[in-house]
Amino acid sequence: MLASDDASIAIYESLPPDDVIELAGDAYLAGFGGPPYFETMEDRAAFVERVRRYATRVGFRLALAIIDDAPAGVGLAVIGRPGDWWRDQVVSRIEPAEAARWFGDGVLELVHLAVRPEDRGRGLGAALHDTLLANASVPTAALSADPAPTPARHLYEKRGWVVLRDSMSIGVGPPVALLVRDLPALRNEAAPRT
C-alpha cells in the first residue's frame, strides 16, 4: 500500500503512553499547521487533550505513522453514540431517515487524519485511513471535512466516502462538508495492535 517500506503504522485502542501521545501531537501539527488549516501549538495541545479524553470512549483508535524515527502522520477515530456532542450536533441538522441510516446507535467518527507535507502522495494517508476503519464494530462511518476540493477530500472520495451535506455548521466553527460511508470489513494486517 505504501510507496516505500520505511513507514510503520501502530494502532492504539486504549490510552497510549505519554511519549506516543506527544508524537501524535507533533504529527497533528505537522499535518494541519499549513494551509488551509493553519493550526497552532494551542490546537496541538487541544488535540493531545482530545486523545486523552477520547481514549476512555468505546471504539477509540489512534493510528501513528513513523518514518525515520519521526512522526509522519496520525489518525484518530472513536465510536459516536447518542449523547456524544459531535454526533448529536450532526444528527440535529440532517433528516431523521438520514440520521437512522448513517448514525443509528453508533457510528465510527473519523475525527482527524493528517500527514506531514513531505510525506504526502506516498499512500500514507490511505494506510492510516484503512487502519482506523479496519474491523470497526459499527456498520457506518462519518467525518467532517473542508468543503473545498482538497487532497484530503480526494482521498476520502477514492476510499468510498460520499457527501451527505456539501456545507453545514457544527458548533461555532466554519461550515464543513459531511461525508459518510458503509464499513465493510477492511483489513490492515501490517499495523500492530498495542
PDB file of C-alpha atoms in Angstrom:
ATOM      1  CA  MET A   1       0.000   0.000   0.000  1.00  0.00           C
ATOM      2  CA  LEU A   2       2.790   2.465   0.828  1.00  0.00           C
ATOM      3  CA  ALA A   3       5.097   3.651  -1.893  1.00  0.00           C
ATOM      4  CA  SER A   4       8.074   2.822   0.326  1.00  0.00           C
ATOM      5  CA  ASP A   5       8.847   0.396   3.106  1.00  0.00           C
ATOM      6  CA  ASP A   6      10.288   2.949   5.515  1.00  0.00           C
ATOM      7  CA  ALA A   7       6.970   3.771   7.217  1.00  0.00           C
ATOM      8  CA  SER A   8       5.458   1.898  10.141  1.00  0.00           C
ATOM      9  CA  ILE A   9       1.949   2.383  11.497  1.00  0.00           C
ATOM     10  CA  ALA A  10       0.901   1.419  15.009  1.00  0.00           C
ATOM     11  CA  ILE A  11      -2.719   1.420  16.175  1.00  0.00           C
ATOM     12  CA  TYR A  12      -3.652   2.102  19.790  1.00  0.00           C
ATOM     13  CA  GLU A  13      -7.070   1.090  21.084  1.00  0.00           C
ATOM     14  CA  SER A  14      -6.557   2.323  24.644  1.00  0.00           C
ATOM     15  CA  LEU A  15      -4.678   5.239  26.179  1.00  0.00           C
ATOM     16  CA  PRO A  16      -1.175   5.239  24.677  1.00  0.00           C
ATOM     17  CA  PRO A  17       1.929   6.144  26.688  1.00  0.00           C
ATOM     18  CA  ASP A  18       2.657   9.868  27.038  1.00  0.00           C
ATOM     19  CA  ASP A  19       5.550   9.767  24.556  1.00  0.00           C
ATOM     20  CA  VAL A  20       3.263   8.290  21.875  1.00  0.00           C
ATOM     21  CA  ILE A  21       0.628  10.960  22.530  1.00  0.00           C
ATOM     22  CA  GLU A  22       3.284  13.669  22.187  1.00  0.00           C
ATOM     23  CA  LEU A  23       4.496  12.175  18.887  1.00  0.00           C
ATOM     24  CA  ALA A  24       0.886  12.079  17.705  1.00  0.00           C
ATOM     25  CA  GLY A  25       0.582  15.765  18.634  1.00  0.00           C
ATOM     26  CA  ASP A  26       3.685  16.528  16.583  1.00  0.00           C
ATOM     27  CA  ALA A  27       2.239  14.642  13.581  1.00  0.00           C
ATOM     28  CA  TYR A  28      -1.051  16.503  14.012  1.00  0.00           C
ATOM     29  CA  LEU A  29       0.627  19.902  13.964  1.00  0.00           C
ATOM     30  CA  ALA A  30       2.858  18.959  11.020  1.00  0.00           C
ATOM     31  CA  GLY A  31      -0.196  17.857   9.035  1.00  0.00           C
ATOM     32  CA  PHE A  32      -2.529  20.706   9.956  1.00  0.00           C
ATOM     33  CA  GLY A  33      -0.061  23.557  10.537  1.00  0.00           C
ATOM     34  CA  GLY A  34      -0.092  24.761   6.932  1.00  0.00           C
ATOM     35  CA  PRO A  35      -2.843  25.756   4.516  1.00  0.00           C
ATOM     36  CA  PRO A  36      -5.770  25.572   4.580  1.00  0.00           C
ATOM     37  CA  TYR A  37      -5.920  24.909   8.356  1.00  0.00           C
ATOM     38  CA  PHE A  38      -3.019  26.874   9.904  1.00  0.00           C
ATOM     39  CA  GLU A  39      -3.322  25.060  13.233  1.00  0.00           C
ATOM     40  CA  THR A  40      -1.158  26.348  16.109  1.00  0.00           C
ATOM     41  CA  MET A  41       0.549  24.989  19.212  1.00  0.00           C
ATOM     42  CA  GLU A  42      -2.691  25.722  21.046  1.00  0.00           C
ATOM     43  CA  ASP A  43      -4.541  23.477  18.573  1.00  0.00           C
ATOM     44  CA  ARG A  44      -1.890  20.803  19.093  1.00  0.00           C
ATOM     45  CA  ALA A  45      -2.485  20.966  22.849  1.00  0.00           C
ATOM     46  CA  ALA A  46      -6.235  20.627  22.267  1.00  0.00           C
ATOM     47  CA  PHE A  47      -5.575  17.569  20.092  1.00  0.00           C
ATOM     48  CA  VAL A  48      -3.418  15.971  22.806  1.00  0.00           C
ATOM     49  CA  GLU A  49      -6.182  16.591  25.358  1.00  0.00           C
ATOM     50  CA  ARG A  50      -8.759  15.170  22.924  1.00  0.00           C
ATOM     51  CA  VAL A  51      -6.715  11.984  22.556  1.00  0.00           C
ATOM     52  CA  ARG A  52      -6.588  11.574  26.339  1.00  0.00           C
ATOM     53  CA  ARG A  53     -10.325  12.210  26.665  1.00  0.00           C
ATOM     54  CA  TYR A  54     -11.346  10.017  23.726  1.00  0.00           C
ATOM     55  CA  ALA A  55      -9.176   7.130  24.942  1.00  0.00           C
ATOM     56  CA  THR A  56     -11.868   6.431  27.546  1.00  0.00           C
ATOM     57  CA  ARG A  57     -14.574   6.016  24.870  1.00  0.00           C
ATOM     58  CA  VAL A  58     -15.678   2.844  23.143  1.00  0.00           C
ATOM     59  CA  GLY A  59     -14.051   2.322  19.766  1.00  0.00           C
ATOM     60  CA  PHE A  60     -11.079   4.615  20.433  1.00  0.00           C
ATOM     61  CA  ARG A  61      -8.388   4.285  17.769  1.00  0.00           C
ATOM     62  CA  LEU A  62      -5.206   6.292  17.403  1.00  0.00           C
ATOM     63  CA  ALA A  63      -3.024   5.432  14.402  1.00  0.00           C
ATOM     64  CA  LEU A  64       0.504   6.821  14.333  1.00  0.00           C
ATOM     65  CA  ALA A  65       2.833   6.608  11.339  1.00  0.00           C
ATOM     66  CA  ILE A  66       6.575   6.844  11.860  1.00  0.00           C
ATOM     67  CA  ILE A  67       9.218   7.351   9.159  1.00  0.00           C
ATOM     68  CA  ASP A  68      12.907   7.527  10.069  1.00  0.00           C
ATOM     69  CA  ASP A  69      12.036   7.750  13.778  1.00  0.00           C
ATOM     70  CA  ALA A  70       9.881  10.860  13.201  1.00  0.00           C
ATOM     71  CA  PRO A  71       6.075  11.197  13.331  1.00  0.00           C
ATOM     72  CA  ALA A  72       4.832  11.348   9.741  1.00  0.00           C
ATOM     73  CA  GLY A  73       1.080  11.036  10.138  1.00  0.00           C
ATOM     74  CA  VAL A  74      -1.715  10.479  12.597  1.00  0.00           C
ATOM     75  CA  GLY A  75      -5.350   9.453  12.624  1.00  0.00           C
ATOM     76  CA  LEU A  76      -7.953   9.487  15.370  1.00  0.00           C
ATOM     77  CA  ALA A  77     -11.328   7.754  15.407  1.00  0.00           C
ATOM     78  CA  VAL A  78     -13.943   6.853  18.006  1.00  0.00           C
ATOM     79  CA  ILE A  79     -17.440   5.387  18.085  1.00  0.00           C
ATOM     80  CA  GLY A  80     -20.061   8.137  18.339  1.00  0.00           C
ATOM     81  CA  ARG A  81     -23.187   7.202  20.272  1.00  0.00           C
ATOM     82  CA  PRO A  82     -26.350   9.123  21.166  1.00  0.00           C
ATOM     83  CA  GLY A  83     -25.355  11.730  23.749  1.00  0.00           C
ATOM     84  CA  ASP A  84     -21.924  12.429  22.203  1.00  0.00           C
ATOM     85  CA  TRP A  85     -21.581  16.089  21.243  1.00  0.00           C
ATOM     86  CA  TRP A  86     -20.393  15.840  17.602  1.00  0.00           C
ATOM     87  CA  ARG A  87     -22.795  13.044  16.690  1.00  0.00           C
ATOM     88  CA  ASP A  88     -25.762  14.834  18.249  1.00  0.00           C
ATOM     89  CA  GLN A  89     -24.855  18.130  16.546  1.00  0.00           C
ATOM     90  CA  VAL A  90     -24.803  16.411  13.156  1.00  0.00           C
ATOM     91  CA  VAL A  91     -27.967  14.382  13.743  1.00  0.00           C
ATOM     92  CA  SER A  92     -29.859  17.549  14.702  1.00  0.00           C
ATOM     93  CA  ARG A  93     -29.004  19.046  11.275  1.00  0.00           C
ATOM     94  CA  ILE A  94     -29.971  16.171   8.970  1.00  0.00           C
ATOM     95  CA  GLU A  95     -33.194  14.381   8.110  1.00  0.00           C
ATOM     96  CA  PRO A  96     -34.406  11.682  10.545  1.00  0.00           C
ATOM     97  CA  ALA A  97     -34.125   8.972   7.867  1.00  0.00           C
ATOM     98  CA  GLU A  98     -30.509  10.013   7.178  1.00  0.00           C
ATOM     99  CA  ALA A  99     -29.766  10.000  10.899  1.00  0.00           C
ATOM    100  CA  ALA A 100     -31.186   6.493  11.267  1.00  0.00           C
ATOM    101  CA  ARG A 101     -29.339   5.200   8.183  1.00  0.00           C
ATOM    102  CA  TRP A 102     -25.906   6.661   8.893  1.00  0.00           C
ATOM    103  CA  PHE A 103     -25.737   7.290  12.642  1.00  0.00           C
ATOM    104  CA  GLY A 104     -28.074   4.753  14.280  1.00  0.00           C
ATOM    105  CA  ASP A 105     -26.923   3.607  17.704  1.00  0.00           C
ATOM    106  CA  GLY A 106     -23.283   4.062  16.780  1.00  0.00           C
ATOM    107  CA  VAL A 107     -21.078   5.445  14.021  1.00  0.00           C
ATOM    108  CA  LEU A 108     -17.325   5.451  13.614  1.00  0.00           C
ATOM    109  CA  GLU A 109     -16.305   9.110  13.709  1.00  0.00           C
ATOM    110  CA  LEU A 110     -13.122   9.731  11.752  1.00  0.00           C
ATOM    111  CA  VAL A 111     -12.061  12.682  13.885  1.00  0.00           C
ATOM    112  CA  HIS A 112      -8.644  13.540  12.387  1.00  0.00           C
ATOM    113  CA  LEU A 113      -6.369  12.311   9.621  1.00  0.00           C
ATOM    114  CA  ALA A 114      -3.144  14.195   8.916  1.00  0.00           C
ATOM    115  CA  VAL A 115       0.110  13.532   7.077  1.00  0.00           C
ATOM    116  CA  ARG A 116       3.093  15.867   7.198  1.00  0.00           C
ATOM    117  CA  PRO A 117       3.556  17.639   3.851  1.00  0.00           C
ATOM    118  CA  GLU A 118       6.840  15.985   2.877  1.00  0.00           C
ATOM    119  CA  ASP A 119       5.251  12.522   3.157  1.00  0.00           C
ATOM    120  CA  ARG A 120       2.068  13.183   1.202  1.00  0.00           C
ATOM    121  CA  GLY A 121       1.484  11.322  -2.050  1.00  0.00           C
ATOM    122  CA  ARG A 122       3.143   8.104  -0.814  1.00  0.00           C
ATOM    123  CA  GLY A 123      -0.008   6.250   0.279  1.00  0.00           C
ATOM    124  CA  LEU A 124       0.449   7.075   3.957  1.00  0.00           C
ATOM    125  CA  GLY A 125      -2.914   8.833   4.308  1.00  0.00           C
ATOM    126  CA  ALA A 126      -4.684   5.847   2.732  1.00  0.00           C
ATOM    127  CA  ALA A 127      -2.828   3.448   5.021  1.00  0.00           C
ATOM    128  CA  LEU A 128      -3.748   5.466   8.129  1.00  0.00           C
ATOM    129  CA  HIS A 129      -7.343   5.697   6.917  1.00  0.00           C
ATOM    130  CA  ASP A 130      -7.650   1.958   6.356  1.00  0.00           C
ATOM    131  CA  THR A 131      -6.020   1.205   9.703  1.00  0.00           C
ATOM    132  CA  LEU A 132      -8.587   3.354  11.516  1.00  0.00           C
ATOM    133  CA  LEU A 133     -11.547   1.818   9.712  1.00  0.00           C
ATOM    134  CA  ALA A 134     -10.414  -1.820   9.821  1.00  0.00           C
ATOM    135  CA  ASN A 135     -12.701  -4.186  11.694  1.00  0.00           C
ATOM    136  CA  ALA A 136     -14.886  -1.452  13.196  1.00  0.00           C
ATOM    137  CA  SER A 137     -17.714  -2.658  15.422  1.00  0.00           C
ATOM    138  CA  VAL A 138     -20.316  -0.437  13.741  1.00  0.00           C
ATOM    139  CA  PRO A 139     -21.641  -0.558  10.158  1.00  0.00           C
ATOM    140  CA  THR A 140     -21.084   3.077   9.142  1.00  0.00           C
ATOM    141  CA  ALA A 141     -18.605   5.938   9.449  1.00  0.00           C
ATOM    142  CA  ALA A 142     -18.875   9.727   9.275  1.00  0.00           C
ATOM    143  CA  LEU A 143     -16.491  12.663   9.142  1.00  0.00           C
ATOM    144  CA  SER A 144     -16.477  16.384   8.594  1.00  0.00           C
ATOM    145  CA  ALA A 145     -14.038  17.898   6.121  1.00  0.00           C
ATOM    146  CA  ASP A 146     -13.137  21.129   4.428  1.00  0.00           C
ATOM    147  CA  PRO A 147     -15.829  21.787   1.796  1.00  0.00           C
ATOM    148  CA  ALA A 148     -13.132  22.745  -0.744  1.00  0.00           C
ATOM    149  CA  PRO A 149     -11.755  20.129  -3.161  1.00  0.00           C
ATOM    150  CA  THR A 150      -8.644  19.396  -1.086  1.00  0.00           C
ATOM    151  CA  PRO A 151      -6.338  16.377  -1.411  1.00  0.00           C
ATOM    152  CA  ALA A 152      -7.974  15.001   1.751  1.00  0.00           C
ATOM    153  CA  ARG A 153     -11.414  15.173   0.113  1.00  0.00           C
ATOM    154  CA  HIS A 154      -9.986  13.384  -2.923  1.00  0.00           C
ATOM    155  CA  LEU A 155      -8.583  10.646  -0.657  1.00  0.00           C
ATOM    156  CA  TYR A 156     -11.924  10.197   1.102  1.00  0.00           C
ATOM    157  CA  GLU A 157     -13.880  10.025  -2.128  1.00  0.00           C
ATOM    158  CA  LYS A 158     -11.398   7.491  -3.554  1.00  0.00           C
ATOM    159  CA  ARG A 159     -11.920   5.358  -0.442  1.00  0.00           C
ATOM    160  CA  GLY A 160     -15.698   5.218  -0.773  1.00  0.00           C
ATOM    161  CA  TRP A 161     -16.929   8.222   1.199  1.00  0.00           C
ATOM    162  CA  VAL A 162     -19.944  10.104  -0.168  1.00  0.00           C
ATOM    163  CA  VAL A 163     -21.003  13.658   0.566  1.00  0.00           C
ATOM    164  CA  LEU A 164     -24.185  13.794   2.638  1.00  0.00           C
ATOM    165  CA  ARG A 165     -24.049  17.594   3.012  1.00  0.00           C
ATOM    166  CA  ASP A 166     -21.858  19.961   0.995  1.00  0.00           C
ATOM    167  CA  SER A 167     -21.845  22.557   3.735  1.00  0.00           C
ATOM    168  CA  MET A 168     -23.153  22.574   7.284  1.00  0.00           C
ATOM    169  CA  SER A 169     -22.272  24.301  10.530  1.00  0.00           C
ATOM    170  CA  ILE A 170     -21.312  22.219  13.546  1.00  0.00           C
ATOM    171  CA  GLY A 171     -20.797  24.251  16.679  1.00  0.00           C
ATOM    172  CA  VAL A 172     -19.083  27.604  16.167  1.00  0.00           C
ATOM    173  CA  GLY A 173     -16.533  26.618  13.518  1.00  0.00           C
ATOM    174  CA  PRO A 174     -16.660  27.361   9.807  1.00  0.00           C
ATOM    175  CA  PRO A 175     -19.022  25.312   7.619  1.00  0.00           C
ATOM    176  CA  VAL A 176     -17.820  21.800   6.791  1.00  0.00           C
ATOM    177  CA  ALA A 177     -18.816  19.043   4.417  1.00  0.00           C
ATOM    178  CA  LEU A 178     -20.342  15.925   5.979  1.00  0.00           C
ATOM    179  CA  LEU A 179     -19.166  12.647   4.446  1.00  0.00           C
ATOM    180  CA  VAL A 180     -20.401   9.129   5.235  1.00  0.00           C
ATOM    181  CA  ARG A 181     -19.664   5.574   4.164  1.00  0.00           C
ATOM    182  CA  ASP A 182     -20.554   1.982   4.890  1.00  0.00           C
ATOM    183  CA  LEU A 183     -17.908  -0.071   6.649  1.00  0.00           C
ATOM    184  CA  PRO A 184     -17.278  -3.447   5.111  1.00  0.00           C
ATOM    185  CA  ALA A 185     -14.520  -5.336   6.837  1.00  0.00           C
ATOM    186  CA  LEU A 186     -11.254  -3.639   5.890  1.00  0.00           C
ATOM    187  CA  ARG A 187      -8.045  -5.387   6.792  1.00  0.00           C
ATOM    188  CA  ASN A 188      -4.653  -3.937   7.573  1.00  0.00           C
ATOM    189  CA  GLU A 189      -2.556  -6.803   8.856  1.00  0.00           C
ATOM    190  CA  ALA A 190       0.618  -4.683   8.986  1.00  0.00           C
ATOM    191  CA  ALA A 191      -0.496  -2.474  11.875  1.00  0.00           C
ATOM    192  CA  PRO A 192       0.473  -3.960  15.249  1.00  0.00           C
ATOM    193  CA  ARG A 193      -2.132  -3.587  17.991  1.00  0.00           C
ATOM    194  CA  THR A 194      -0.881  -2.135  21.250  1.00  0.00           C
TER     195      THR A 194
END
